[in-house]
PDB file of C-alpha atoms in Angstrom:
ATOM      1  CA  MET A   1     115.822  67.330  92.262  1.00 81.00           C
ATOM      2  CA  THR A   2     114.965  70.558  94.039  1.00 94.00           C
ATOM      3  CA  ASP A   3     111.936  70.454  96.318  1.00 98.00           C
ATOM      4  CA  LEU A   4     109.719  73.506  95.797  1.00 98.00           C
ATOM      5  CA  ARG A   5     106.996  72.440  98.205  1.00 98.00           C
ATOM      6  CA  THR A   6     105.754  74.744 100.953  1.00 98.00           C
ATOM      7  CA  THR A   7     102.775  75.113 103.269  1.00 98.00           C
ATOM      8  CA  TYR A   8     100.446  78.053 103.760  1.00 98.00           C
ATOM      9  CA  LEU A   9      97.421  78.286 106.048  1.00 98.00           C
ATOM     10  CA  GLY A  10      97.791  74.576 106.686  1.00 98.00           C
ATOM     11  CA  LEU A  11      97.526  73.845 102.949  1.00 98.00           C
ATOM     12  CA  SER A  12     100.207  71.748 101.267  1.00 98.00           C
ATOM     13  CA  LEU A  13     101.378  73.544  98.126  1.00 98.00           C
ATOM     14  CA  LYS A  14     103.553  72.234  95.283  1.00 98.00           C
ATOM     15  CA  ASN A  15     105.523  75.497  95.125  1.00 98.00           C
ATOM     16  CA  PRO A  16     105.391  79.007  96.636  1.00 98.00           C
ATOM     17  CA  ILE A  17     103.783  80.847  93.697  1.00 98.00           C
ATOM     18  CA  VAL A  18     100.182  81.866  94.379  1.00 98.00           C
ATOM     19  CA  ALA A  19      98.052  83.886  91.964  1.00 98.00           C
ATOM     20  CA  SER A  20      96.738  86.752  94.063  1.00 96.00           C
ATOM     21  CA  SER A  21      93.326  88.361  93.850  1.00 93.00           C
ATOM     22  CA  SER A  22      92.639  89.865  90.416  1.00 92.00           C
ATOM     23  CA  PRO A  23      90.101  89.830  87.572  1.00 92.00           C
ATOM     24  CA  ILE A  24      92.038  86.903  86.051  1.00 95.00           C
ATOM     25  CA  SER A  25      90.181  84.522  88.354  1.00 96.00           C
ATOM     26  CA  ARG A  26      86.746  85.606  87.133  1.00 94.00           C
ATOM     27  CA  ARG A  27      86.961  83.037  84.330  1.00 96.00           C
ATOM     28  CA  ILE A  28      87.077  79.336  85.058  1.00 97.00           C
ATOM     29  CA  ASP A  29      89.313  78.649  82.065  1.00 97.00           C
ATOM     30  CA  ASN A  30      91.850  81.165  83.397  1.00 97.00           C
ATOM     31  CA  VAL A  31      92.015  79.373  86.746  1.00 98.00           C
ATOM     32  CA  ARG A  32      92.513  76.088  84.917  1.00 98.00           C
ATOM     33  CA  ARG A  33      95.330  77.697  82.919  1.00 98.00           C
ATOM     34  CA  LEU A  34      96.885  78.952  86.161  1.00 98.00           C
ATOM     35  CA  GLU A  35      96.862  75.417  87.525  1.00 98.00           C
ATOM     36  CA  GLU A  36      98.341  73.985  84.331  1.00 98.00           C
ATOM     37  CA  ALA A  37     101.040  76.667  84.305  1.00 98.00           C
ATOM     38  CA  GLY A  38     102.106  75.693  87.808  1.00 98.00           C
ATOM     39  CA  ALA A  39     100.398  78.110  90.205  1.00 98.00           C
ATOM     40  CA  ALA A  40     100.138  76.409  93.578  1.00 98.00           C
ATOM     41  CA  ALA A  41      96.900  78.144  94.628  1.00 98.00           C
ATOM     42  CA  VAL A  42      94.595  80.966  93.543  1.00 98.00           C
ATOM     43  CA  VAL A  43      93.108  83.819  95.539  1.00 98.00           C
ATOM     44  CA  LEU A  44      89.841  84.774  93.863  1.00 97.00           C
ATOM     45  CA  PHE A  45      88.811  88.314  92.990  1.00 93.00           C
ATOM     46  CA  SER A  46      87.142  90.024  95.914  1.00 89.00           C
ATOM     47  CA  LEU A  47      83.516  90.010  96.899  1.00 88.00           C
ATOM     48  CA  PHE A  48      82.953  93.547  98.207  1.00 81.00           C
ATOM     49  CA  GLU A  49      80.990  94.472 101.294  1.00 74.00           C
ATOM     50  CA  GLU A  50      79.359  97.238  99.255  1.00 68.00           C
ATOM     51  CA  GLN A  51      78.037  94.719  96.772  1.00 68.00           C
ATOM     52  CA  ILE A  52      76.673  92.438  99.455  1.00 71.00           C
ATOM     53  CA  THR A  53      74.862  95.274 101.201  1.00 62.00           C
ATOM     54  CA  HIS A  54      73.669  96.623  97.861  1.00 57.00           C
ATOM     55  CA  GLU A  55      72.069  93.323  96.977  1.00 55.00           C
ATOM     56  CA  ALA A  56      70.509  93.294 100.433  1.00 49.00           C
ATOM     57  CA  ARG A  57      68.954  96.715  99.663  1.00 46.00           C
ATOM     58  CA  GLU A  58      71.017  98.353 102.381  1.00 44.00           C
ATOM     59  CA  LEU A  59      73.155 100.606 100.206  1.00 43.00           C
ATOM     60  CA  ASP A  60      70.273 102.648  98.794  1.00 47.00           C
ATOM     61  CA  TYR A  61      70.053 104.777 101.904  1.00 45.00           C
ATOM     62  CA  TYR A  62      73.692 105.831 101.689  1.00 43.00           C
ATOM     63  CA  LEU A  63      73.445 106.547  97.975  1.00 42.00           C
ATOM     64  CA  ASP A  64      70.355 108.692  98.464  1.00 45.00           C
ATOM     65  CA  ARG A  65      71.764 110.510 101.465  1.00 45.00           C
ATOM     66  CA  GLY A  66      74.879 111.535  99.535  1.00 44.00           C
ATOM     67  CA  ALA A  67      72.836 112.585  96.533  1.00 41.00           C
ATOM     68  CA  TYR A  68      70.920 115.153  98.581  1.00 38.00           C
ATOM     69  CA  SER A  69      74.158 116.992  99.323  1.00 40.00           C
ATOM     70  CA  PHE A  70      76.178 116.365  96.169  1.00 42.00           C
ATOM     71  CA  ALA A  71      74.340 115.338  93.024  1.00 41.00           C
ATOM     72  CA  GLU A  72      77.558 114.145  91.416  1.00 44.00           C
ATOM     73  CA  SER A  73      78.392 111.861  94.362  1.00 42.00           C
ATOM     74  CA  LEU A  74      76.656 108.903  92.755  1.00 41.00           C
ATOM     75  CA  THR A  75      79.410 108.773  90.134  1.00 44.00           C
ATOM     76  CA  TYR A  76      82.001 107.952  92.769  1.00 43.00           C
ATOM     77  CA  PHE A  77      80.473 104.591  93.613  1.00 43.00           C
ATOM     78  CA  PRO A  78      82.009 101.824  91.512  1.00 47.00           C
ATOM     79  CA  ASP A  79      79.972  99.820  89.059  1.00 48.00           C
ATOM     80  CA  LEU A  80      80.404  96.688  91.129  1.00 46.00           C
ATOM     81  CA  GLU A  81      78.699  94.460  88.596  1.00 47.00           C
ATOM     82  CA  GLN A  82      81.426  95.312  86.100  1.00 48.00           C
ATOM     83  CA  TYR A  83      83.989  93.731  88.419  1.00 47.00           C
ATOM     84  CA  ASN A  84      82.085  91.087  90.327  1.00 50.00           C
ATOM     85  CA  LEU A  85      79.831  88.253  89.296  1.00 57.00           C
ATOM     86  CA  GLY A  86      77.374  89.012  92.080  1.00 72.00           C
ATOM     87  CA  VAL A  87      76.888  87.388  95.478  1.00 85.00           C
ATOM     88  CA  GLU A  88      75.219  84.082  94.594  1.00 90.00           C
ATOM     89  CA  PRO A  89      77.194  83.682  91.338  1.00 92.00           C
ATOM     90  CA  TYR A  90      80.401  84.235  93.368  1.00 93.00           C
ATOM     91  CA  LEU A  91      79.482  81.315  95.596  1.00 95.00           C
ATOM     92  CA  GLU A  92      78.608  79.214  92.562  1.00 96.00           C
ATOM     93  CA  HIS A  93      81.938  80.177  91.012  1.00 97.00           C
ATOM     94  CA  ILE A  94      83.753  78.733  94.023  1.00 97.00           C
ATOM     95  CA  HIS A  95      81.688  75.548  93.855  1.00 97.00           C
ATOM     96  CA  THR A  96      82.377  75.084  90.140  1.00 97.00           C
ATOM     97  CA  LEU A  97      86.106  75.748  90.496  1.00 98.00           C
ATOM     98  CA  LYS A  98      86.392  73.117  93.213  1.00 97.00           C
ATOM     99  CA  GLN A  99      85.027  70.616  90.714  1.00 97.00           C
ATOM    100  CA  ARG A 100      87.295  71.748  87.868  1.00 97.00           C
ATOM    101  CA  VAL A 101      90.705  72.253  89.510  1.00 98.00           C
ATOM    102  CA  SER A 102      92.667  70.500  92.222  1.00 98.00           C
ATOM    103  CA  ILE A 103      94.717  73.430  93.562  1.00 98.00           C
ATOM    104  CA  PRO A 104      93.425  75.279  96.636  1.00 98.00           C
ATOM    105  CA  ILE A 105      90.894  78.048  96.054  1.00 98.00           C
ATOM    106  CA  ILE A 106      91.125  80.962  98.480  1.00 98.00           C
ATOM    107  CA  ALA A 107      88.075  83.228  98.551  1.00 97.00           C
ATOM    108  CA  SER A 108      88.436  86.961  99.163  1.00 95.00           C
ATOM    109  CA  LEU A 109      86.125  89.291 101.075  1.00 93.00           C
ATOM    110  CA  ASN A 110      86.806  93.012 100.845  1.00 87.00           C
ATOM    111  CA  GLY A 111      85.246  95.333 103.383  1.00 77.00           C
ATOM    112  CA  PRO A 112      85.834  97.945 106.071  1.00 69.00           C
ATOM    113  CA  SER A 113      83.246  97.198 108.730  1.00 67.00           C
ATOM    114  CA  ASP A 114      81.943  94.467 110.999  1.00 64.00           C
ATOM    115  CA  GLY A 115      78.351  94.189 109.780  1.00 66.00           C
ATOM    116  CA  ASP A 116      76.032  91.376 108.762  1.00 66.00           C
ATOM    117  CA  TRP A 117      78.084  90.845 105.612  1.00 70.00           C
ATOM    118  CA  VAL A 118      80.644  88.829 107.591  1.00 80.00           C
ATOM    119  CA  GLU A 119      78.101  85.998 107.537  1.00 84.00           C
ATOM    120  CA  TYR A 120      79.242  85.514 103.949  1.00 88.00           C
ATOM    121  CA  ALA A 121      82.458  84.071 105.308  1.00 92.00           C
ATOM    122  CA  ARG A 122      80.422  81.043 106.275  1.00 93.00           C
ATOM    123  CA  LYS A 123      78.766  80.979 102.862  1.00 94.00           C
ATOM    124  CA  VAL A 124      82.098  80.877 101.005  1.00 95.00           C
ATOM    125  CA  GLU A 125      83.176  78.063 103.301  1.00 97.00           C
ATOM    126  CA  GLN A 126      79.996  76.147 102.497  1.00 96.00           C
ATOM    127  CA  ALA A 127      80.619  76.764  98.793  1.00 97.00           C
ATOM    128  CA  GLY A 128      83.885  74.857  99.137  1.00 98.00           C
ATOM    129  CA  ALA A 129      86.622  77.475  99.540  1.00 98.00           C
ATOM    130  CA  ASP A 130      89.787  76.042 101.067  1.00 98.00           C
ATOM    131  CA  ALA A 131      90.617  79.287 102.873  1.00 98.00           C
ATOM    132  CA  LEU A 132      89.521  82.904 103.116  1.00 98.00           C
ATOM    133  CA  GLU A 133      91.489  86.111 102.661  1.00 97.00           C
ATOM    134  CA  LEU A 134      90.137  89.253 104.317  1.00 95.00           C
ATOM    135  CA  ASN A 135      91.080  92.336 102.349  1.00 90.00           C
ATOM    136  CA  LEU A 136      90.569  95.089 104.911  1.00 83.00           C
ATOM    137  CA  TYR A 137      90.400  98.689 103.773  1.00 76.00           C
ATOM    138  CA  PHE A 138      88.845 101.541 105.697  1.00 76.00           C
ATOM    139  CA  LEU A 139      90.001 105.072 104.887  1.00 76.00           C
ATOM    140  CA  ALA A 140      89.571 107.095 108.079  1.00 79.00           C
ATOM    141  CA  THR A 141      89.000 110.638 106.812  1.00 80.00           C
ATOM    142  CA  ASP A 142      87.217 111.868 109.947  1.00 86.00           C
ATOM    143  CA  PRO A 143      89.845 113.649 112.124  1.00 91.00           C
ATOM    144  CA  ASP A 144      87.939 112.573 115.239  1.00 92.00           C
ATOM    145  CA  ILE A 145      88.510 108.864 114.540  1.00 90.00           C
ATOM    146  CA  THR A 146      91.657 107.647 116.265  1.00 94.00           C
ATOM    147  CA  GLY A 147      94.094 105.065 114.987  1.00 90.00           C
ATOM    148  CA  ALA A 148      93.224 102.888 117.982  1.00 93.00           C
ATOM    149  CA  ALA A 149      89.547 102.960 116.978  1.00 92.00           C
ATOM    150  CA  VAL A 150      90.374 101.876 113.432  1.00 90.00           C
ATOM    151  CA  GLU A 151      92.562  99.034 114.701  1.00 93.00           C
ATOM    152  CA  GLU A 152      89.838  97.838 117.050  1.00 93.00           C
ATOM    153  CA  GLN A 153      87.337  97.849 114.182  1.00 90.00           C
ATOM    154  CA  TYR A 154      89.669  95.650 112.138  1.00 92.00           C
ATOM    155  CA  LEU A 155      90.352  93.299 115.046  1.00 95.00           C
ATOM    156  CA  ARG A 156      86.644  92.954 115.826  1.00 93.00           C
ATOM    157  CA  LEU A 157      85.984  92.054 112.194  1.00 92.00           C
ATOM    158  CA  VAL A 158      88.748  89.425 112.186  1.00 94.00           C
ATOM    159  CA  ARG A 159      87.452  87.899 115.407  1.00 95.00           C
ATOM    160  CA  ASP A 160      83.890  87.837 114.061  1.00 92.00           C
ATOM    161  CA  VAL A 161      84.884  86.164 110.793  1.00 93.00           C
ATOM    162  CA  CYS A 162      87.177  83.620 112.439  1.00 95.00           C
ATOM    163  CA  SER A 163      84.397  82.670 114.862  1.00 93.00           C
ATOM    164  CA  ARG A 164      82.051  81.840 111.955  1.00 91.00           C
ATOM    165  CA  VAL A 165      84.265  79.528 109.911  1.00 96.00           C
ATOM    166  CA  THR A 166      86.513  76.534 110.363  1.00 97.00           C
ATOM    167  CA  ILE A 167      88.598  77.152 107.241  1.00 98.00           C
ATOM    168  CA  PRO A 168      91.816  79.154 107.771  1.00 98.00           C
ATOM    169  CA  VAL A 169      91.589  82.942 107.492  1.00 98.00           C
ATOM    170  CA  ALA A 170      94.335  85.273 106.276  1.00 98.00           C
ATOM    171  CA  VAL A 171      94.347  89.048 106.675  1.00 97.00           C
ATOM    172  CA  LYS A 172      95.664  91.203 103.838  1.00 96.00           C
ATOM    173  CA  MET A 173      97.294  94.032 105.754  1.00 95.00           C
ATOM    174  CA  SER A 174      97.888  97.676 104.988  1.00 91.00           C
ATOM    175  CA  PRO A 175     101.393  99.104 105.531  1.00 93.00           C
ATOM    176  CA  PHE A 176      99.847 102.244 107.059  1.00 90.00           C
ATOM    177  CA  PHE A 177      99.778 101.244 110.725  1.00 92.00           C
ATOM    178  CA  SER A 178     101.903 103.128 113.238  1.00 91.00           C
ATOM    179  CA  SER A 179     103.073  99.807 114.726  1.00 95.00           C
ATOM    180  CA  ILE A 180     102.965  97.082 112.089  1.00 96.00           C
ATOM    181  CA  ALA A 181     104.545  94.478 114.350  1.00 97.00           C
ATOM    182  CA  ASN A 182     101.982  95.028 117.090  1.00 97.00           C
ATOM    183  CA  ILE A 183      98.906  94.937 114.861  1.00 97.00           C
ATOM    184  CA  ALA A 184     100.303  91.845 113.105  1.00 98.00           C
ATOM    185  CA  LYS A 185     100.578  90.137 116.486  1.00 98.00           C
ATOM    186  CA  GLN A 186      97.036  91.189 117.386  1.00 98.00           C
ATOM    187  CA  PHE A 187      95.638  89.880 114.078  1.00 98.00           C
ATOM    188  CA  SER A 188      97.298  86.537 114.782  1.00 98.00           C
ATOM    189  CA  GLU A 189      95.912  86.446 118.317  1.00 98.00           C
ATOM    190  CA  ALA A 190      92.449  87.333 116.938  1.00 97.00           C
ATOM    191  CA  GLY A 191      92.479  84.120 114.916  1.00 98.00           C
ATOM    192  CA  ALA A 192      94.215  84.924 111.619  1.00 98.00           C
ATOM    193  CA  ARG A 193      96.223  81.930 110.407  1.00 98.00           C
ATOM    194  CA  GLY A 194      98.048  84.043 107.855  1.00 98.00           C
ATOM    195  CA  LEU A 195      99.067  87.628 107.106  1.00 98.00           C
ATOM    196  CA  VAL A 196      99.475  88.977 103.569  1.00 98.00           C
ATOM    197  CA  LEU A 197     101.925  91.890 103.324  1.00 97.00           C
ATOM    198  CA  PHE A 198     100.939  94.326 101.900  1.00 93.00           C
ATOM    199  CA  ASN A 199      97.683  95.511 100.391  1.00 88.00           C
ATOM    200  CA  ARG A 200      98.472  97.722  97.395  1.00 80.00           C
ATOM    201  CA  PHE A 201      96.064 100.646  97.321  1.00 73.00           C
ATOM    202  CA  TYR A 202      95.291 102.544  94.147  1.00 70.00           C
ATOM    203  CA  GLN A 203      95.434 106.296  94.636  1.00 76.00           C
ATOM    204  CA  PRO A 204      93.216 108.712  92.676  1.00 84.00           C
ATOM    205  CA  ASP A 205      94.675 111.290  90.327  1.00 88.00           C
ATOM    206  CA  PHE A 206      93.562 114.701  89.024  1.00 91.00           C
ATOM    207  CA  ASP A 207      92.459 115.370  85.471  1.00 89.00           C
ATOM    208  CA  LEU A 208      93.626 118.974  85.033  1.00 93.00           C
ATOM    209  CA  GLU A 209      91.564 119.565  81.897  1.00 93.00           C
ATOM    210  CA  ALA A 210      88.255 118.164  83.139  1.00 92.00           C
ATOM    211  CA  LEU A 211      88.992 119.200  86.763  1.00 93.00           C
ATOM    212  CA  GLU A 212      87.890 115.799  87.987  1.00 92.00           C
ATOM    213  CA  VAL A 213      89.238 113.249  90.432  1.00 89.00           C
ATOM    214  CA  VAL A 214      89.840 110.093  88.430  1.00 87.00           C
ATOM    215  CA  PRO A 215      90.841 106.518  89.289  1.00 80.00           C
ATOM    216  CA  ASN A 216      94.417 105.573  88.500  1.00 76.00           C
ATOM    217  CA  LEU A 217      95.689 102.020  88.261  1.00 75.00           C
ATOM    218  CA  LYS A 218      99.327 101.182  87.587  1.00 82.00           C
ATOM    219  CA  LEU A 219     100.834  97.711  87.768  1.00 85.00           C
ATOM    220  CA  SER A 220     103.577  97.078  90.291  1.00 84.00           C
ATOM    221  CA  THR A 221     107.295  96.677  89.635  1.00 90.00           C
ATOM    222  CA  SER A 222     109.924  94.646  91.464  1.00 91.00           C
ATOM    223  CA  ASP A 223     111.000  97.838  93.274  1.00 91.00           C
ATOM    224  CA  GLU A 224     107.837  97.562  95.391  1.00 92.00           C
ATOM    225  CA  LEU A 225     109.062  94.259  96.813  1.00 96.00           C
ATOM    226  CA  ARG A 226     111.299  95.959  99.350  1.00 95.00           C
ATOM    227  CA  LEU A 227     108.609  97.184 101.741  1.00 95.00           C
ATOM    228  CA  PRO A 228     106.905  93.796 102.335  1.00 97.00           C
ATOM    229  CA  LEU A 229     110.308  92.061 102.175  1.00 97.00           C
ATOM    230  CA  ARG A 230     111.588  94.142 105.071  1.00 96.00           C
ATOM    231  CA  TRP A 231     108.550  93.560 107.275  1.00 97.00           C
ATOM    232  CA  ILE A 232     108.318  89.853 106.605  1.00 98.00           C
ATOM    233  CA  ALA A 233     111.973  89.564 107.581  1.00 98.00           C
ATOM    234  CA  ILE A 234     111.230  91.478 110.806  1.00 97.00           C
ATOM    235  CA  LEU A 235     108.078  89.519 111.685  1.00 98.00           C
ATOM    236  CA  TYR A 236     109.402  86.053 110.834  1.00 98.00           C
ATOM    237  CA  GLY A 237     109.653  83.931 113.976  1.00 96.00           C
ATOM    238  CA  ARG A 238     107.906  86.525 116.125  1.00 96.00           C
ATOM    239  CA  ILE A 239     104.266  85.764 115.347  1.00 96.00           C
ATOM    240  CA  LYS A 240     102.481  82.474 114.828  1.00 96.00           C
ATOM    241  CA  ALA A 241     100.685  83.357 111.587  1.00 98.00           C
ATOM    242  CA  ASP A 242     102.049  82.281 108.204  1.00 98.00           C
ATOM    243  CA  LEU A 243     103.434  85.165 106.166  1.00 98.00           C
ATOM    244  CA  ALA A 244     102.656  85.787 102.497  1.00 98.00           C
ATOM    245  CA  LEU A 245     104.423  88.415 100.415  1.00 98.00           C
ATOM    246  CA  THR A 246     102.501  90.353  97.798  1.00 95.00           C
ATOM    247  CA  SER A 247     103.316  93.507  95.770  1.00 92.00           C
ATOM    248  CA  GLY A 248     106.332  93.514  93.479  1.00 95.00           C
ATOM    249  CA  VAL A 249     106.649  89.784  92.754  1.00 97.00           C
ATOM    250  CA  HIS A 250     107.682  89.543  89.099  1.00 97.00           C
ATOM    251  CA  THR A 251     110.745  87.293  88.815  1.00 98.00           C
ATOM    252  CA  ALA A 252     112.347  84.177  90.251  1.00 98.00           C
ATOM    253  CA  GLU A 253     114.673  86.437  92.239  1.00 98.00           C
ATOM    254  CA  ASP A 254     111.652  88.148  93.807  1.00 98.00           C
ATOM    255  CA  VAL A 255     110.212  84.799  94.885  1.00 98.00           C
ATOM    256  CA  LEU A 256     113.557  83.637  96.298  1.00 98.00           C
ATOM    257  CA  LYS A 257     113.964  86.861  98.286  1.00 98.00           C
ATOM    258  CA  ALA A 258     110.460  86.415  99.704  1.00 98.00           C
ATOM    259  CA  MET A 259     111.320  82.892 100.850  1.00 98.00           C
ATOM    260  CA  MET A 260     114.589  83.958 102.456  1.00 98.00           C
ATOM    261  CA  ALA A 261     112.812  86.755 104.325  1.00 98.00           C
ATOM    262  CA  GLY A 262     110.451  84.168 105.807  1.00 98.00           C
ATOM    263  CA  ALA A 263     107.377  84.112 103.574  1.00 98.00           C
ATOM    264  CA  ARG A 264     105.544  80.867 102.985  1.00 98.00           C
ATOM    265  CA  VAL A 265     104.277  81.983  99.584  1.00 98.00           C
ATOM    266  CA  ALA A 266     104.870  84.768  97.062  1.00 98.00           C
ATOM    267  CA  MET A 267     101.702  86.192  95.529  1.00 98.00           C
ATOM    268  CA  MET A 268     101.697  87.471  91.971  1.00 96.00           C
ATOM    269  CA  THR A 269      99.256  89.526  89.881  1.00 93.00           C
ATOM    270  CA  SER A 270     100.855  92.388  87.943  1.00 94.00           C
ATOM    271  CA  GLU A 271     103.333  90.102  86.174  1.00 96.00           C
ATOM    272  CA  LEU A 272     100.504  87.825  85.050  1.00 96.00           C
ATOM    273  CA  LEU A 273      98.389  90.736  83.857  1.00 94.00           C
ATOM    274  CA  ALA A 274     101.300  92.322  81.990  1.00 94.00           C
ATOM    275  CA  ARG A 275     102.998  89.264  80.501  1.00 94.00           C
ATOM    276  CA  GLY A 276     100.466  86.461  80.767  1.00 96.00           C
ATOM    277  CA  ILE A 277      99.824  83.307  82.748  1.00 97.00           C
ATOM    278  CA  ASP A 278     102.500  81.494  80.743  1.00 96.00           C
ATOM    279  CA  ARG A 279     105.177  83.381  82.687  1.00 97.00           C
ATOM    280  CA  ILE A 280     104.771  80.995  85.613  1.00 98.00           C
ATOM    281  CA  PRO A 281     106.624  77.964  84.133  1.00 98.00           C
ATOM    282  CA  ALA A 282     109.635  80.141  83.230  1.00 98.00           C
ATOM    283  CA  ILE A 283     109.765  81.621  86.735  1.00 98.00           C
ATOM    284  CA  LEU A 284     109.553  78.168  88.314  1.00 98.00           C
ATOM    285  CA  GLN A 285     112.377  76.918  86.093  1.00 98.00           C
ATOM    286  CA  ASP A 286     114.516  79.931  86.995  1.00 98.00           C
ATOM    287  CA  ILE A 287     113.920  79.145  90.684  1.00 98.00           C
ATOM    288  CA  ARG A 288     115.045  75.556  90.187  1.00 98.00           C
ATOM    289  CA  THR A 289     118.121  76.639  88.257  1.00 98.00           C
ATOM    290  CA  TRP A 290     119.162  79.148  90.920  1.00 98.00           C
ATOM    291  CA  MET A 291     118.640  76.619  93.709  1.00 98.00           C
ATOM    292  CA  GLU A 292     120.721  73.995  91.914  1.00 97.00           C
ATOM    293  CA  GLU A 293     123.533  76.460  91.229  1.00 97.00           C
ATOM    294  CA  HIS A 294     123.581  77.553  94.867  1.00 97.00           C
ATOM    295  CA  GLU A 295     123.123  74.029  96.261  1.00 96.00           C
ATOM    296  CA  TYR A 296     119.742  74.500  97.890  1.00 97.00           C
ATOM    297  CA  GLU A 297     117.754  71.292  98.121  1.00 97.00           C
ATOM    298  CA  SER A 298     114.402  72.740  99.141  1.00 98.00           C
ATOM    299  CA  ILE A 299     112.360  75.891  99.606  1.00 98.00           C
ATOM    300  CA  GLU A 300     111.975  74.987 103.265  1.00 97.00           C
ATOM    301  CA  GLN A 301     115.752  75.103 103.659  1.00 97.00           C
ATOM    302  CA  MET A 302     115.912  78.767 102.686  1.00 97.00           C
ATOM    303  CA  GLN A 303     112.745  80.067 104.388  1.00 98.00           C
ATOM    304  CA  GLY A 304     113.693  82.664 106.973  1.00 97.00           C
ATOM    305  CA  SER A 305     117.420  82.344 106.279  1.00 97.00           C
ATOM    306  CA  MET A 306     117.702  86.121 105.799  1.00 96.00           C
ATOM    307  CA  SER A 307     115.149  87.170 108.411  1.00 97.00           C
ATOM    308  CA  GLN A 308     116.131  89.696 111.033  1.00 95.00           C
ATOM    309  CA  GLN A 309     116.717  86.895 113.512  1.00 92.00           C
ATOM    310  CA  ALA A 310     119.054  85.037 111.138  1.00 93.00           C
ATOM    311  CA  VAL A 311     121.338  87.719 109.672  1.00 88.00           C
ATOM    312  CA  ASP A 312     124.597  88.870 111.246  1.00 83.00           C
ATOM    313  CA  ASN A 313     123.461  92.504 111.323  1.00 85.00           C
ATOM    314  CA  PRO A 314     119.824  92.722 112.507  1.00 85.00           C
ATOM    315  CA  ALA A 315     120.051  96.530 112.624  1.00 80.00           C
ATOM    316  CA  ALA A 316     120.160  96.530 108.811  1.00 82.00           C
ATOM    317  CA  PHE A 317     116.360  96.226 108.890  1.00 81.00           C
ATOM    318  CA  GLU A 318     115.925  99.205 111.183  1.00 74.00           C
ATOM    319  CA  ARG A 319     117.121 102.823 111.463  1.00 62.00           C
ATOM    320  CA  ALA A 320     120.748 101.904 110.774  1.00 55.00           C
ATOM    321  CA  ASN A 321     119.833 101.095 107.199  1.00 58.00           C
ATOM    322  CA  TYR A 322     118.275 104.552 106.789  1.00 52.00           C
ATOM    323  CA  ILE A 323     121.417 106.284 108.044  1.00 54.00           C
ATOM    324  CA  ARG A 324     123.696 104.131 105.911  1.00 58.00           C
ATOM    325  CA  ALA A 325     121.595 104.691 102.781  1.00 54.00           C
ATOM    326  CA  LEU A 326     121.739 108.470 103.218  1.00 50.00           C
ATOM    327  CA  GLY A 327     125.469 108.299 103.836  1.00 59.00           C
ATOM    328  CA  SER A 328     126.036 106.482 100.558  1.00 62.00           C
ATOM    329  CA  PHE A 329     125.251 109.703  98.674  1.00 56.00           C
ATOM    330  CA  GLY A 330     128.062 111.664 100.292  1.00 57.00           C
TER     331      GLY A 330
END
């Protein structure tokens, strides 16, 4: 029998498939279905900093200030209640799920700044969450803000959150750092027990008829696996934090590649949204079949086996790959 067990953030998991943050987890029956289908853990939909400050009556000032300059600016703020349950209901949701399912529940906080909202890290811990994922996203549009200042803001937030909780904290990283390896190391040193590579940002589009900027959401494909795959392979063995791969996980082959790069878990959302929760058992069976055919006894055996430190040609992960790829079109 193949052994699919792995560990992530100190949690023992029955296999490496984790349902990543999405609206699927808003419903308790969906989380129960995820567990029954074989998901090893679930990352809940995010609780946004904007919602927390809104409920604390702190967002009104910013809404009003923008409205004085641009009357239409109010339409750019999301209807947070359409996505979230609300602050206290979110905490209750965690508490209820811990009574209904046995797989680990990882809460998610989404925010750009280090304000009073980080106290909610302690609240999700008290509600029963097994771990916490920080989904950090600050879009620095001011040309006077340096990259170093943005990094320090993120690091301060991670340190603040980690100092308030005893449960493990993971950071969901952006790929848009000038030195990914360095900031990954700093996140780990700031207290992050895990790093999730990478956050998938949704870019706005233009409506040419209405002349409006509109939201645009497209599900991922397996082609998007290559960016996090490369960086997990580079980071494996160089930092202490556990590595999780997200973006582009759709098939058994995607999961296996993530493990060989050095990930502890492979996080999946788009495949579940597009084809349903019942895809998980088929993917798990395909993993078992591949492992048996290739004589792998366990997931642990393959983890990191194709990392930069393990392969015969480490330069394949760096500039040499770029030159070779261009040369293939000659």
